[in-house]
XYZ file of C-alpha atoms in Angstrom:
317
model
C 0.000 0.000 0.000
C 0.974 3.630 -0.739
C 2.090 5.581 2.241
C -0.594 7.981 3.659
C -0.388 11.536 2.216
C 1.497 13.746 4.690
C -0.536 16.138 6.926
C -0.966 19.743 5.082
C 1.688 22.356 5.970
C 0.090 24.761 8.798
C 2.671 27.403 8.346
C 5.053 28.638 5.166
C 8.337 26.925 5.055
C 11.434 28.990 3.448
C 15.032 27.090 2.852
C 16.223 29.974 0.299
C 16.522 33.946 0.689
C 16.145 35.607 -2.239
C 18.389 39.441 -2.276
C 17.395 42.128 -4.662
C 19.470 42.912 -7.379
C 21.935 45.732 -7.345
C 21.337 49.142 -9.129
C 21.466 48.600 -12.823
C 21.921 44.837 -12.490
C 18.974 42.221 -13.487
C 20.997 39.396 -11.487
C 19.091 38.400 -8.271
C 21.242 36.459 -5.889
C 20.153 33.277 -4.267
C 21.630 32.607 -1.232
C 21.499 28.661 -0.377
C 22.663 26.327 2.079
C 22.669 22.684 3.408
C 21.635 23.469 7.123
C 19.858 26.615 5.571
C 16.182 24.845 6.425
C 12.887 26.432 7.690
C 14.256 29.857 7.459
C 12.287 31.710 10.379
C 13.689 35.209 10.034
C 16.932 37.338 8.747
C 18.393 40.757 9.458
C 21.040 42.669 7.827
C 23.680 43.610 10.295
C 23.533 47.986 10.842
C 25.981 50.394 8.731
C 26.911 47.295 6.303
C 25.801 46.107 3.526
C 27.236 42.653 3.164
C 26.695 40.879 6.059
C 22.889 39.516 6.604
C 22.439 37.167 9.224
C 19.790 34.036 8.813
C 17.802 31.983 11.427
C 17.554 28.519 10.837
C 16.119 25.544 12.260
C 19.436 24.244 13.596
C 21.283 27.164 13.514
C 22.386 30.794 12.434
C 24.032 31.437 9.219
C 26.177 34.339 9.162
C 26.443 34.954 4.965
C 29.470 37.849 3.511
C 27.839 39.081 0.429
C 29.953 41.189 -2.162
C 27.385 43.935 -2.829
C 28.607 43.955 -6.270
C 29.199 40.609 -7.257
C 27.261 39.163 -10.320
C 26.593 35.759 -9.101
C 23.523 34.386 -8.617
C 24.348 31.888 -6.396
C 26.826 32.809 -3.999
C 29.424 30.240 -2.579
C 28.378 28.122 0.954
C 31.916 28.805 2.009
C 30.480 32.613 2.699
C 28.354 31.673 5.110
C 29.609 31.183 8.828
C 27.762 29.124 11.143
C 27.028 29.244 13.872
C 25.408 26.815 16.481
C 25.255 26.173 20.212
C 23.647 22.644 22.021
C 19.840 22.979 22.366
C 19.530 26.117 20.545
C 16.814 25.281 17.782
C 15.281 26.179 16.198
C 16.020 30.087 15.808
C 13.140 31.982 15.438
C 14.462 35.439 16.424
C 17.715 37.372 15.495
C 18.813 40.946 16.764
C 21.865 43.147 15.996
C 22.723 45.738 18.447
C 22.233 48.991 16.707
C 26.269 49.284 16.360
C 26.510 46.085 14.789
C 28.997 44.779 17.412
C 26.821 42.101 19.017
C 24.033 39.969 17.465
C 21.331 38.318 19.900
C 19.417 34.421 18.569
C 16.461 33.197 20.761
C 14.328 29.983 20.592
C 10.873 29.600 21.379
C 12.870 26.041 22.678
C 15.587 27.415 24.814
C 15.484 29.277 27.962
C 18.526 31.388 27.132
C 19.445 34.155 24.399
C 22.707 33.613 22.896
C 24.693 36.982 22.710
C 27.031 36.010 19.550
C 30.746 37.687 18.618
C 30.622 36.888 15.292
C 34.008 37.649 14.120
C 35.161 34.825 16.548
C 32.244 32.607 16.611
C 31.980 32.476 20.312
C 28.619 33.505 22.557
C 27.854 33.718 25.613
C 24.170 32.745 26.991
C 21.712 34.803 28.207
C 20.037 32.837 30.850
C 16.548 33.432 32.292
C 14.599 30.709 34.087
C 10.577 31.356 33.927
C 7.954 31.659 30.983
C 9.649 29.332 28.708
C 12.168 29.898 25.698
C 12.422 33.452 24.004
C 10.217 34.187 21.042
C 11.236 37.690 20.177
C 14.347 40.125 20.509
C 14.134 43.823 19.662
C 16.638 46.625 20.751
C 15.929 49.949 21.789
C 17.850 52.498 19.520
C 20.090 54.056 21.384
C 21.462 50.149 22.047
C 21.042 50.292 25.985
C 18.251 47.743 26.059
C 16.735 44.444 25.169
C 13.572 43.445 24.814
C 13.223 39.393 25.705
C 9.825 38.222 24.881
C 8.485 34.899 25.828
C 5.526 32.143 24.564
C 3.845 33.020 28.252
C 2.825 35.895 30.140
C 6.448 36.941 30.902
C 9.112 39.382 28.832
C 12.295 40.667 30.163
C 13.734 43.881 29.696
C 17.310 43.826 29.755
C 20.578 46.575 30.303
C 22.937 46.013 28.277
C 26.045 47.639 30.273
C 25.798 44.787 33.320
C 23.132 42.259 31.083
C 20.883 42.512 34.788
C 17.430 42.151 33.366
C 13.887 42.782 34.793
C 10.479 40.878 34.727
C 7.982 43.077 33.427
C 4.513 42.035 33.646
C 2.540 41.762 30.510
C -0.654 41.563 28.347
C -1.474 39.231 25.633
C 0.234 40.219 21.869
C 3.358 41.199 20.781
C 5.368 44.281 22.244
C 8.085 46.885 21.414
C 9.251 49.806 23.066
C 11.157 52.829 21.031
C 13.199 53.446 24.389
C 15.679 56.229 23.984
C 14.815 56.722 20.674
C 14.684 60.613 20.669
C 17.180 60.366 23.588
C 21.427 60.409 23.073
C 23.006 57.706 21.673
C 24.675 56.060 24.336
C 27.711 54.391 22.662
C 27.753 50.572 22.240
C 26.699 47.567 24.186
C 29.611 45.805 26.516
C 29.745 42.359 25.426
C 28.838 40.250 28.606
C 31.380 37.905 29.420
C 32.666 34.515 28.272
C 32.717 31.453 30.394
C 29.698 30.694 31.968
C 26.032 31.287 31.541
C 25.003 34.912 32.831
C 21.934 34.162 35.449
C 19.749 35.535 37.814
C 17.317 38.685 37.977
C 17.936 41.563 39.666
C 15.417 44.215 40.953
C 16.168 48.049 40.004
C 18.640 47.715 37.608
C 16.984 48.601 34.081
C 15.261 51.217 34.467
C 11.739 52.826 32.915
C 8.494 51.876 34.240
C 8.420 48.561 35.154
C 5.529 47.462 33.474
C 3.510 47.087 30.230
C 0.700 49.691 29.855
C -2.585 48.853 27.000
C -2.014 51.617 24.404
C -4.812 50.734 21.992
C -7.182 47.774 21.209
C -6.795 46.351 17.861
C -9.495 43.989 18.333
C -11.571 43.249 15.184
C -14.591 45.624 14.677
C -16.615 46.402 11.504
C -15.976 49.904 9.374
C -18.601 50.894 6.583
C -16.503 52.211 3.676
C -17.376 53.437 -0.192
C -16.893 49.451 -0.872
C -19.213 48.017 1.880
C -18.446 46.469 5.157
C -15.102 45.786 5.991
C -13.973 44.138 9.269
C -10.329 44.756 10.472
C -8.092 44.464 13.230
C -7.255 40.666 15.339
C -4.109 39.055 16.245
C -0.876 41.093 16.185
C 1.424 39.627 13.938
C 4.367 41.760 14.206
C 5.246 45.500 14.342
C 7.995 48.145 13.923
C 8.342 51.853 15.698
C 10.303 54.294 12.194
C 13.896 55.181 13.606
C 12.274 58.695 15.276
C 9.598 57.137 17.194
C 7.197 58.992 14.946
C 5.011 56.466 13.171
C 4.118 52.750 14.061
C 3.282 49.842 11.360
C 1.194 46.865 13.218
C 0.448 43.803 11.194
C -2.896 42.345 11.689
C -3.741 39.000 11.257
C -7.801 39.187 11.219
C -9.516 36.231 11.051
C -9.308 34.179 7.466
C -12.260 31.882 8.174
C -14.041 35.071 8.568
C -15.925 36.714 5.230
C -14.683 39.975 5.114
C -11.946 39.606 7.400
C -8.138 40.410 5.985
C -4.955 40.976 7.284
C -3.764 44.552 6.887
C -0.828 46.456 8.169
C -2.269 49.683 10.573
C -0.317 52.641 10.901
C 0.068 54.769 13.493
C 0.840 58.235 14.880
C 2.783 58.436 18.039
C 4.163 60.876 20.283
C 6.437 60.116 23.637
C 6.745 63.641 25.011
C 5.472 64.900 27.341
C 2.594 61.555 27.425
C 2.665 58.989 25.349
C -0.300 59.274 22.358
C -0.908 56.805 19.449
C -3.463 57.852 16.808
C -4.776 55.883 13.856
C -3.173 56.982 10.426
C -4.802 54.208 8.159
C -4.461 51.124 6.415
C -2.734 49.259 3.865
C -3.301 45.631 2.199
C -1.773 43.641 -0.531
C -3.861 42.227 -3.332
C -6.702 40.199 -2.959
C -5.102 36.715 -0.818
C -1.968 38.286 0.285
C -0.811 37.923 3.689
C 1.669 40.300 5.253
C 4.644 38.679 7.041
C 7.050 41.843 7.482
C 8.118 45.098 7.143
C 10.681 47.310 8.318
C 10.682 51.348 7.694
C 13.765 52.841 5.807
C 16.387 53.826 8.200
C 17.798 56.980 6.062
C 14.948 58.326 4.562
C 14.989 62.507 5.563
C 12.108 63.699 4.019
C 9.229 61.554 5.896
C 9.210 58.189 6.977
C 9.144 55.740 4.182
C 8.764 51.464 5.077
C 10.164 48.829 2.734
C 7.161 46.949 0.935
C 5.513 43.851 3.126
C 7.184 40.790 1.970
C 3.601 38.776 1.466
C 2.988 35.469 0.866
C -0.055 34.255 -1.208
C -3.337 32.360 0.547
C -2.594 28.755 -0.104
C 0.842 28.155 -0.404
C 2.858 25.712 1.230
């Protein structure tokens, strides 16, 4: 007998990262790999332009790009990798805003790995409590971390001492644009080698000390020139623009819902003197697109300006 047909795919699975071409160049790199599998998320390193960084389900892979290279399929031998026991799969990747340090989390591991990449070497980032990490952002000015977890917990970490705090929390996603409008503070100290950094400590971090409800994105029904439209559900993901200025949200809505689409929802914030986040609008791809992320330019000075969702058609595997 034939073996039974294997259960459908819940979620997209990636094992190759396309690049865009160069200016004036029709070549479009393809970068591929033998432990490049289930490709979860990537992120250029800051101020370079050759060096993107790639979570995968066993490891990271570090890949040197030649911006102007004309190859479409650049060498394996570019790609560094780099692995640590029990660390899979990566799901979230983070370079400090000066590039010197770059943070990997598993939803499957209770500790961050802080990586120097030119040496291969980390050091983990140990936290016991609410399960693996699911989500790493900086704050600009590179004097925080933001650990997220799959349960009710996230951490907010300095990154002079690496002392963190438990912050309590509300359901969704979260991201803070701390020091954004504030001094750049210089760059992150690398925490030490040798053993696991552990233990929470009360009072050393900073801010308030908990999470605050901004806005409720739950799905509600808007009459527009086209009918009735419902928006708003699940938070997928979001970014805060490099001045703390606007905010992009993707929604997941509900697809099992007529009507119901994900959109990305942009917002109009304000830190000083209170905090204030206004609706801006909404954008959507074509008709069965689903949003999975975007990132505003970081050097655009006339306006903020956000790289096109990368979207990935209703269906596909």
């Amino acid at each position: 007998l034939p073996p039974p047909p294997a259960p459908p795919r819940t979620r997209p699975v990636f094992d190759s990262c396309h690049l865009p071409p160069c200016p004036g160049s029709a070549t479009i790199p393809s970068l591929k790999h033998r432990l490049q599998r289930n490709v979860a998320t990537m992120a250029w390193k800051p101020l370079c332009a050759s060096i993107l960084a790639v979570a995968c389900q066993s490891c990271v892979l570090v890949w040197h790009l030649d911006p102007t290279s004309l190859s479409t399929r650049p060498s394996s031998g570019c790609a560094q990798v780099l692995s640590y026991p029990g660390h899979s799969p990566v799901t979230s990747l983070a370079w400090a805003p000066s590039g010197d340090l770059l943070l990997s989390a598993s939803p499957a591991d209770t500790a961050m790995l802080a990586w120097d990449v030119s040496t291969e070497n980390c050091v983990p980032l140990q936290r016991f409590g609410g399960g693996g990490v699911t989500y790493l952002a900086w704050s600009p000015d590179g004097s925080k971390v933001l650990a997220a977890t799959p349960s009710a917990v996230f951490r907010v970490w300095e990154a002079q001492m690496w002392m963190c705090e438990r912050w309590p929390t509300i359901k969704g996603r979260c991201q803070a644009p701390a020091g954004a409008l504030g001094p750049v503070l210089g760059s992150p100290k690398p925490p030490s080698s040798g053993d696991s950094v552990s233990g929470e400590m009360e009072g050393q971090v900073g801010g308030s000390k908990t999470a605050s409800i901004v806005a409720d994105v739950a799905e509600t029904t808007f009459e527009t020139l086209f009918g009735e439209e419902r928006i708003g559900g699940e938070v997928h993901s979001m970014v805060w623009d490099p001045t703390g200025e606007r905010l992009a949200v993707i929604l997941r809505g509900h697809p099992d819902v007529p009507g119901s689409q994900a959109v990305v929802a942009v917002f109009r914030t304000r830190n000083s003197p209170v905090f204030e986040l206004l609706p801006c609008g909404f954008l959507r791809g074509e008709g069965g697109a689903q949003p999975q992320l975007i990132a505003f330019h970081p050097c655009f000075k006339k306006g903020r300006v956000w790289g096109p969702p990368v979207v990935v058609p209703r269906g596909r595997s």
